[in-house]
XYZ file of C-alpha atoms in Angstrom:
584
model
C 173.961 191.427 -32.561
C 173.951 194.734 -30.691
C 171.283 197.382 -31.132
C 171.512 201.159 -31.158
C 168.846 203.835 -31.330
C 168.241 206.288 -34.203
C 168.655 209.927 -33.150
C 168.654 211.671 -36.526
C 167.516 211.000 -40.083
C 168.726 213.275 -42.891
C 167.926 211.716 -46.244
C 170.271 208.751 -46.767
C 172.220 209.683 -43.594
C 171.082 208.165 -40.305
C 172.782 208.834 -36.965
C 172.412 206.267 -34.160
C 173.591 206.297 -30.544
C 174.697 203.456 -28.242
C 176.843 201.993 -31.035
C 180.009 201.549 -28.952
C 180.597 197.975 -30.143
C 180.126 198.800 -33.839
C 183.062 199.205 -36.207
C 183.715 201.365 -39.236
C 182.290 199.907 -42.464
C 179.994 197.476 -40.610
C 176.710 196.687 -42.355
C 173.684 197.527 -40.212
C 169.919 197.087 -40.395
C 168.168 200.404 -39.898
C 164.669 200.939 -38.475
C 161.843 198.527 -37.840
C 161.774 197.453 -41.501
C 165.525 196.723 -41.592
C 166.938 198.985 -44.288
C 170.481 198.132 -45.379
C 173.139 200.645 -44.287
C 176.871 200.984 -43.751
C 178.683 202.804 -40.968
C 180.830 205.569 -42.452
C 181.759 207.556 -39.331
C 181.989 206.867 -35.583
C 182.212 209.563 -32.913
C 182.391 208.091 -29.406
C 179.158 206.050 -29.212
C 177.406 207.741 -32.135
C 177.589 206.180 -35.590
C 176.787 207.885 -38.893
C 175.216 205.419 -41.295
C 174.923 205.578 -45.073
C 171.614 203.909 -45.930
C 171.259 202.210 -49.298
C 167.468 202.458 -49.455
C 164.853 205.215 -49.235
C 164.607 206.360 -45.587
C 161.136 207.938 -45.769
C 159.076 207.051 -42.682
C 162.103 206.095 -40.570
C 162.382 208.220 -37.419
C 164.232 208.690 -34.103
C 163.755 205.969 -31.536
C 163.764 203.074 -33.998
C 166.470 200.408 -33.615
C 169.702 199.964 -35.538
C 171.174 196.452 -35.507
C 174.771 195.805 -36.534
C 175.697 192.612 -38.375
C 179.362 192.831 -37.370
C 180.441 192.331 -41.006
C 181.620 194.820 -43.643
C 179.726 195.395 -46.908
C 180.699 192.314 -48.916
C 179.821 190.530 -52.143
C 179.084 186.851 -52.571
C 181.462 185.235 -55.052
C 180.832 181.892 -56.705
C 178.960 180.116 -59.509
C 175.821 181.967 -60.548
C 177.367 185.418 -61.013
C 177.476 185.320 -64.800
C 174.368 186.448 -66.700
C 173.056 188.074 -63.507
C 171.611 191.561 -63.099
C 172.283 193.136 -59.693
C 171.650 196.452 -58.026
C 174.462 198.430 -56.372
C 174.587 196.229 -53.261
C 174.406 192.916 -55.170
C 170.729 192.201 -54.788
C 169.573 190.158 -57.826
C 166.914 192.227 -59.565
C 165.301 189.265 -61.319
C 164.811 187.462 -58.002
C 163.369 190.590 -56.392
C 160.991 191.005 -59.331
C 159.636 187.482 -58.874
C 159.131 188.151 -55.145
C 157.581 191.627 -55.103
C 156.962 192.748 -58.685
C 158.111 195.909 -60.444
C 158.981 197.929 -57.326
C 161.698 196.956 -54.870
C 160.194 196.622 -51.406
C 162.281 198.399 -48.796
C 164.137 196.133 -46.421
C 163.807 193.089 -48.679
C 166.456 190.448 -48.053
C 167.703 188.184 -50.817
C 170.836 186.160 -51.428
C 173.085 187.270 -54.263
C 173.761 183.644 -55.236
C 171.131 180.942 -55.558
C 171.424 178.634 -52.537
C 169.331 175.845 -54.083
C 170.755 175.402 -57.591
C 173.239 172.561 -57.895
C 176.431 172.933 -59.926
C 178.549 170.114 -61.350
C 181.937 170.479 -59.646
C 184.953 168.840 -61.312
C 188.046 168.659 -59.036
C 191.466 169.227 -60.594
C 193.626 168.280 -57.579
C 193.858 165.166 -55.464
C 193.698 164.310 -51.792
C 196.928 165.106 -49.954
C 197.821 168.105 -52.125
C 199.253 171.135 -50.345
C 197.381 174.284 -51.302
C 197.591 177.990 -50.612
C 195.180 180.886 -51.007
C 194.268 181.381 -54.666
C 195.033 177.819 -55.787
C 192.408 176.271 -58.058
C 190.607 173.262 -56.563
C 188.448 172.528 -59.603
C 185.899 174.128 -61.856
C 182.216 174.469 -62.672
C 181.069 174.916 -66.281
C 178.954 177.931 -65.371
C 177.978 178.877 -68.938
C 178.867 177.454 -72.332
C 181.608 180.080 -72.627
C 183.120 180.261 -69.144
C 184.580 177.740 -66.725
C 184.165 179.091 -63.214
C 187.356 178.196 -61.358
C 186.817 177.333 -57.683
C 189.719 178.755 -55.689
C 191.068 178.260 -52.184
C 189.969 181.315 -50.150
C 192.733 183.909 -49.894
C 194.695 183.676 -46.647
C 194.088 179.929 -46.248
C 196.949 177.390 -46.437
C 196.934 173.696 -45.742
C 196.556 170.121 -46.968
C 193.593 168.784 -48.903
C 192.167 166.023 -46.711
C 189.269 165.146 -48.977
C 187.838 166.615 -52.187
C 184.551 165.606 -53.757
C 183.188 165.406 -57.282
C 179.524 165.762 -58.162
C 176.707 168.267 -57.947
C 176.636 170.724 -55.068
C 175.008 173.996 -54.082
C 177.276 176.981 -53.441
C 177.029 176.453 -49.655
C 177.678 172.693 -49.552
C 181.235 171.501 -48.802
C 183.266 170.430 -51.820
C 186.549 169.978 -50.003
C 188.113 169.567 -46.566
C 191.431 171.298 -45.869
C 193.626 170.765 -42.807
C 195.186 173.995 -41.575
C 197.063 174.849 -38.395
C 193.682 175.492 -36.780
C 192.231 172.102 -37.712
C 190.173 170.637 -40.559
C 187.669 172.971 -42.216
C 185.094 172.727 -44.997
C 185.446 174.703 -48.226
C 182.374 175.702 -50.218
C 182.108 177.121 -53.725
C 180.923 180.480 -52.351
C 183.247 183.048 -50.859
C 182.664 186.531 -49.468
C 184.930 189.543 -49.899
C 184.635 193.126 -48.527
C 183.980 195.439 -51.476
C 186.178 198.289 -50.261
C 189.239 196.076 -49.833
C 191.192 195.325 -53.042
C 191.856 191.628 -53.594
C 195.610 190.933 -53.317
C 197.932 189.643 -56.032
C 201.579 188.574 -56.230
C 202.928 191.089 -58.720
C 201.696 193.840 -61.003
C 202.942 193.694 -64.608
C 203.252 196.313 -67.340
C 200.268 196.323 -69.748
C 202.291 195.434 -72.850
C 199.518 194.459 -75.269
C 196.450 196.350 -76.443
C 192.882 195.628 -75.461
C 191.636 195.025 -79.000
C 188.252 196.688 -79.399
C 187.682 196.621 -83.164
C 186.997 200.373 -83.036
C 189.458 201.984 -85.455
C 189.830 205.355 -83.736
C 190.658 203.567 -80.476
C 192.874 200.709 -81.661
C 194.911 202.768 -84.124
C 195.232 206.168 -82.479
C 194.264 205.939 -78.791
C 194.655 202.312 -77.643
C 194.173 201.098 -74.100
C 196.543 198.445 -72.820
C 195.151 195.187 -71.462
C 195.012 195.833 -67.749
C 194.947 199.579 -68.341
C 192.581 202.417 -67.550
C 190.671 204.798 -69.804
C 188.390 207.767 -69.320
C 185.669 208.900 -71.747
C 184.311 212.285 -70.643
C 181.762 214.199 -72.659
C 178.482 216.110 -72.486
C 175.057 214.519 -72.747
C 174.423 213.150 -76.221
C 178.103 212.692 -77.076
C 177.877 208.903 -77.171
C 179.478 207.751 -73.905
C 177.001 204.925 -73.468
C 177.286 203.986 -77.151
C 181.065 203.652 -76.804
C 180.743 201.479 -73.718
C 178.141 199.252 -75.379
C 180.489 198.722 -78.332
C 183.419 197.918 -76.065
C 181.309 195.521 -74.010
C 180.376 193.661 -77.184
C 183.656 193.699 -79.078
C 186.531 194.175 -76.594
C 189.077 191.371 -76.426
C 188.076 190.354 -72.884
C 186.624 187.094 -71.606
C 184.419 188.612 -68.881
C 182.458 191.872 -69.101
C 181.235 193.797 -66.044
C 178.917 196.697 -66.916
C 178.085 199.126 -64.087
C 175.341 201.671 -64.599
C 176.188 203.725 -61.525
C 173.369 206.230 -61.626
C 172.546 206.849 -65.270
C 169.108 207.930 -66.428
C 166.474 205.224 -66.286
C 165.995 205.041 -70.049
C 169.724 204.448 -70.668
C 169.921 201.610 -68.151
C 166.667 200.198 -69.512
C 168.265 200.034 -72.961
C 171.157 198.066 -71.469
C 168.858 195.668 -69.630
C 166.742 195.069 -72.740
C 169.537 194.903 -75.326
C 172.291 192.940 -73.595
C 170.282 189.724 -73.071
C 169.463 189.806 -76.801
C 173.033 190.374 -78.015
C 175.032 187.533 -79.518
C 178.709 187.212 -78.693
C 180.381 187.711 -82.098
C 183.307 185.458 -81.160
C 181.312 182.392 -80.122
C 177.804 182.898 -81.480
C 176.432 182.384 -77.957
C 174.472 184.988 -75.926
C 176.752 187.799 -74.762
C 175.194 187.581 -71.284
C 176.898 184.194 -70.845
C 180.048 186.143 -70.024
C 178.524 189.385 -68.737
C 177.377 190.733 -65.363
C 175.196 193.852 -65.183
C 174.978 196.147 -62.167
C 172.045 198.501 -62.596
C 171.513 201.696 -60.669
C 169.393 204.438 -62.155
C 169.004 208.056 -61.172
C 165.741 207.364 -59.324
C 167.433 204.890 -56.993
C 168.917 206.161 -53.698
C 172.050 208.185 -54.296
C 174.087 206.127 -51.863
C 173.469 202.894 -53.804
C 175.344 204.484 -56.714
C 178.389 204.921 -54.486
C 178.389 201.226 -53.556
C 177.876 199.980 -57.113
C 181.404 200.933 -58.204
C 182.967 198.820 -55.478
C 180.557 195.924 -55.943
C 181.429 195.767 -59.636
C 185.182 195.991 -59.322
C 185.324 193.387 -56.539
C 183.462 190.904 -58.751
C 185.832 191.836 -61.591
C 188.886 191.158 -59.392
C 187.457 187.750 -58.495
C 187.306 186.686 -62.149
C 190.724 188.260 -62.736
C 192.097 185.988 -60.001
C 190.888 182.956 -61.977
C 193.242 184.004 -64.777
C 190.677 185.673 -67.030
C 190.890 188.937 -68.913
C 188.124 191.163 -67.518
C 186.861 194.487 -68.863
C 184.848 196.725 -66.543
C 182.701 199.581 -67.880
C 181.523 202.232 -65.398
C 178.790 204.531 -66.746
C 179.140 207.099 -65.360
C 181.478 207.854 -62.484
C 180.087 211.392 -62.230
C 176.978 209.940 -60.572
C 179.188 208.067 -58.119
C 181.052 211.295 -57.308
C 177.747 213.098 -56.779
C 176.830 210.444 -54.218
C 180.098 211.185 -52.418
C 179.292 214.902 -52.527
C 175.821 214.430 -51.050
C 177.026 212.269 -48.166
C 179.958 214.585 -47.485
C 177.584 217.542 -47.287
C 175.231 215.746 -44.915
C 178.207 214.834 -42.714
C 179.093 218.561 -42.679
C 182.628 217.892 -43.878
C 184.789 220.721 -45.194
C 183.972 220.862 -48.933
C 186.532 220.921 -51.715
C 186.144 222.304 -55.215
C 182.506 222.672 -56.358
C 181.287 221.068 -53.148
C 182.918 217.697 -53.754
C 184.704 216.203 -50.735
C 188.395 216.950 -50.328
C 189.137 213.224 -50.667
C 187.483 212.919 -54.107
C 190.794 212.517 -55.963
C 192.043 209.784 -53.635
C 188.772 207.839 -53.918
C 188.891 208.012 -57.724
C 192.556 206.981 -57.725
C 191.806 204.091 -55.378
C 189.150 202.798 -57.773
C 191.217 202.962 -60.979
C 194.327 201.571 -59.277
C 192.490 198.290 -58.793
C 192.892 197.718 -62.539
C 195.997 195.988 -63.809
C 197.722 193.031 -65.374
C 198.850 190.860 -62.468
C 200.326 187.573 -61.377
C 197.505 186.103 -59.323
C 197.811 184.592 -55.865
C 198.347 180.856 -55.874
C 201.146 178.458 -56.695
C 200.594 178.136 -60.448
C 201.755 181.653 -61.513
C 198.692 182.388 -63.649
C 198.163 185.831 -65.135
C 194.953 187.810 -64.730
C 193.928 191.081 -66.362
C 191.434 193.756 -65.321
C 190.894 196.739 -67.636
C 188.732 199.631 -66.390
C 186.951 202.113 -68.668
C 185.025 204.909 -66.985
C 182.647 207.393 -68.589
C 182.383 210.841 -67.010
C 179.449 213.233 -67.498
C 180.692 216.719 -66.561
C 178.006 219.440 -66.539
C 177.898 221.026 -69.992
C 180.860 218.944 -71.095
C 183.222 221.121 -69.006
C 186.522 219.227 -68.822
C 187.635 221.431 -65.907
C 185.099 219.627 -63.719
C 186.820 218.184 -60.604
C 185.709 214.630 -61.426
C 187.246 214.823 -64.919
C 190.477 216.389 -63.701
C 190.878 213.916 -60.828
C 190.251 211.033 -63.230
C 192.716 212.274 -65.851
C 195.468 212.372 -63.213
C 195.103 208.611 -62.789
C 194.074 207.062 -66.120
C 196.405 206.629 -69.080
C 193.882 207.058 -71.924
C 191.659 210.066 -72.612
C 188.907 209.690 -75.202
C 187.500 213.193 -75.635
C 183.865 212.801 -76.715
C 182.361 215.788 -78.512
C 178.664 216.516 -78.919
C 179.288 218.403 -82.200
C 180.738 215.224 -83.699
C 177.717 213.262 -82.501
C 175.377 215.865 -84.030
C 177.235 215.395 -87.330
C 176.538 211.652 -87.018
C 180.246 210.918 -86.648
C 180.568 207.894 -84.359
C 182.548 207.093 -82.335
C 182.441 210.816 -81.486
C 186.050 210.876 -80.225
C 187.951 214.063 -81.002
C 191.170 212.994 -82.733
C 192.962 216.273 -81.931
C 192.425 216.391 -78.152
C 192.402 212.708 -77.149
C 195.550 210.829 -76.138
C 196.902 207.454 -75.032
C 199.994 206.870 -72.901
C 200.202 203.181 -73.820
C 201.841 203.589 -77.249
C 205.366 202.875 -76.011
C 204.253 199.957 -73.853
C 202.419 198.163 -76.692
C 204.857 199.141 -79.481
C 206.683 195.796 -79.397
C 203.376 193.918 -79.700
C 202.254 196.077 -82.615
C 205.532 195.798 -84.525
C 205.605 192.014 -84.100
C 201.923 191.289 -84.787
C 201.023 193.982 -87.344
C 203.987 195.664 -89.051
C 207.444 196.887 -88.137
C 206.643 200.488 -89.109
C 203.277 200.734 -87.282
C 204.385 203.716 -85.166
C 205.494 205.665 -88.238
C 202.258 204.898 -90.117
C 200.078 205.977 -87.200
C 202.107 209.145 -86.703
C 201.928 210.055 -90.402
C 198.137 209.791 -90.302
C 197.954 211.853 -87.123
C 200.223 214.520 -88.658
C 197.802 214.843 -91.579
C 194.859 215.307 -89.197
C 196.742 217.931 -87.195
C 197.812 219.744 -90.381
C 194.175 219.717 -91.509
C 193.203 221.584 -88.339
C 195.729 224.323 -89.163
C 194.711 224.552 -92.834
C 191.007 224.817 -91.982
C 191.720 228.032 -90.112
C 193.551 229.441 -93.136
C 190.712 228.417 -95.498
C 188.173 230.156 -93.256
C 190.181 233.388 -93.538
C 191.296 233.460 -97.167
C 189.322 230.755 -98.967
C 190.220 227.470 -100.645
C 191.666 229.147 -103.759
C 194.451 230.759 -101.742
C 196.108 227.505 -100.648
C 198.451 225.300 -102.699
C 197.475 222.093 -104.458
C 199.603 220.151 -101.974
C 197.621 221.660 -99.093
C 194.334 220.852 -100.854
C 195.488 217.258 -101.117
C 196.261 217.245 -97.391
C 192.732 218.472 -96.646
C 191.199 215.786 -98.853
C 193.375 213.002 -97.413
C 192.575 214.090 -93.848
C 188.872 214.147 -94.725
C 189.210 210.600 -96.039
C 190.882 209.522 -92.790
C 188.062 211.113 -90.788
C 185.084 209.977 -92.839
C 186.265 206.649 -94.210
C 188.554 205.427 -91.429
C 187.662 207.037 -88.098
C 183.910 207.011 -88.711
C 182.437 203.589 -88.012
C 178.902 202.239 -88.268
C 177.998 200.205 -85.178
C 174.888 198.827 -86.881
C 176.659 197.499 -89.979
C 177.537 193.806 -89.748
C 180.915 194.312 -91.456
C 181.870 197.794 -90.274
C 180.989 197.345 -86.576
C 184.271 195.519 -85.913
C 187.601 195.927 -87.702
C 190.600 193.702 -87.008
C 194.099 195.150 -86.729
C 195.003 193.576 -90.077
C 192.132 195.375 -91.822
C 192.833 198.639 -89.973
C 196.403 198.513 -91.235
C 195.287 197.865 -94.823
C 192.704 200.679 -94.728
C 195.155 203.209 -93.342
C 197.908 202.192 -95.770
C 195.573 202.596 -98.774
C 194.802 206.175 -97.686
C 198.450 207.051 -97.002
C 199.638 205.401 -100.227
C 197.104 207.429 -102.180
C 198.374 210.615 -100.560
C 202.001 209.754 -101.275
C 201.450 208.779 -104.921
C 199.056 211.663 -105.584
C 201.519 214.128 -104.050
C 204.219 212.837 -106.395
C 201.852 213.202 -109.362
C 201.091 216.825 -108.427
C 204.801 217.609 -108.397
C 205.047 216.161 -111.927
C 202.308 218.408 -113.222
C 199.055 216.525 -112.608
C 195.993 218.672 -111.864
C 194.507 218.470 -108.382
C 190.923 218.177 -109.645
C 191.886 215.235 -111.864
C 193.547 213.519 -108.896
C 190.548 214.004 -106.624
C 188.076 212.735 -109.252
C 189.815 209.411 -109.902
C 187.527 206.326 -109.748
C 189.754 204.745 -107.093
C 188.585 207.426 -104.649
C 185.146 205.801 -104.582
C 186.759 202.423 -103.934
C 188.553 203.934 -100.944
C 185.218 205.192 -99.616
C 183.749 201.681 -99.875
C 186.753 199.738 -98.537
C 185.188 199.527 -95.065
C 182.733 197.026 -96.592
C 185.455 194.508 -97.446
C 184.869 191.423 -95.222
C 187.590 190.248 -92.853
C 188.128 187.062 -94.872
C 188.637 188.958 -98.141
C 191.465 191.358 -97.249
C 193.231 190.482 -100.495
C 190.760 192.932 -102.049
C 192.934 195.781 -100.785
C 195.711 194.709 -103.168
C 193.334 195.212 -106.104
C 192.408 198.715 -104.894
C 196.095 199.589 -104.575
C 196.919 198.321 -108.072
C 194.060 200.236 -109.696
C 194.965 203.359 -107.720
C 198.557 203.262 -108.963
C 197.475 202.691 -112.579
C 194.940 205.525 -112.516
C 197.400 208.015 -111.060
C 200.023 206.925 -113.598
C 197.518 207.802 -116.307
C 197.625 211.393 -115.095
C 201.349 211.610 -115.718
C 202.318 210.786 -112.168
C 204.267 207.839 -110.860
């Protein structure tokens, strides 16, 4: 390993000379205590290094040693249920070594080198394999089988494969390639800034079912799609991501706290290990990986955390799993880019962000997708990416928000005024959008109902009409509008308060299946249709709005998933009560 000499230290930026043999993106050890850094610029023999630890006390004249390898993650059994920092150092291991504060320059392995895993081969000696083929599996947790794959780029014949208990660095297989016979271990390494390859990218043609009514019904994200949830502080970005992590229809969850406030990340670290997976009854951490960076950690570590998380997510995608990645929040990652760009004295773009901000954001979200994985068995893997953005003051003209919206297909507009009114999820139904409706329409019409698009659009039309009528009511008062318009206002209010509003702490209301969402929405729309007909036949609006069935509609969210037949009773009583007014 070659050594250079530090000539300049500027916060997380260190410049070293005599680095002629170093390469871009090489990991280096900086200073006498060996801080972890990455080369981000080379000019002749001078290298600019982004250091992932606090550089206080490091000065000119100290050595810089290059490892000759890019910043990479270790991939293999032991990832699940782990809590890492932005450069994949296991925080629980560090805590046992040095206590509550991370010692600078500490070196730990991301995967346990001593723990033995029971490997079960699924192929036989003599089989021809290619990169991405599955050799066997390890039952990593009760929920997840960790598939052991042939390293990408490797082709050959299986000379010998073993069964039994092995550590991640012990050989489990011998493969003969054109270069000879080599050992294969359960652990692989992959550079974080290089997307893992796949055979083919497919259209996301089914929704990522979240159980959150405002998302699934009005603004769905496709499986393998991308979504953005911008909003000011206090609007519920972290709440949304916690709900999606718990309820989303994904087998693996990667949660990246890329620079959030310490108390928010602390909540995640304390709550997630206690959560029970509602699908299996097992701990949610059995299928979750947490990457924790808080605002008091070095800014540059936030920039690495995004890539660490999505590389691990791609690895599980390549096994054929459906993976959901939550990034909270990418604004902190962008601020890390801005700080390093400023210290490198690059020409700034809008609001001081680097000119390449948009391309970096696009490069991150484009790693999502529904794909045919590498390998000979044509398995399908899915990676959905949901990023929260924290623009200053909730300003959606912020460069990070605008660059993100150019790439993602779903926009969940979080509003602090909705959060202050205790309306959660605090997603604005008039400004949010999803571009996946057409792609998932066939799935929805086959699995839910043939007229799903019409039903959803009718409900949205009522909400949009409510926005217009509210302006009129503010000007001229409620008495100046027609009974039909008053009914529209009341129906829209019911959609907002009894359908869109959802209680995350209620055992029944926290998750709503598509079947129940359909029944709830149809009850509301049927009431509007029948009541509108009754008004035309002479019924009084006050009598319509005071019917007992209105209270049943308010309480319908409490109907359990296994008792959906209860909606038929509400509908029958609703029809009878409106008939009693002289309507239908």
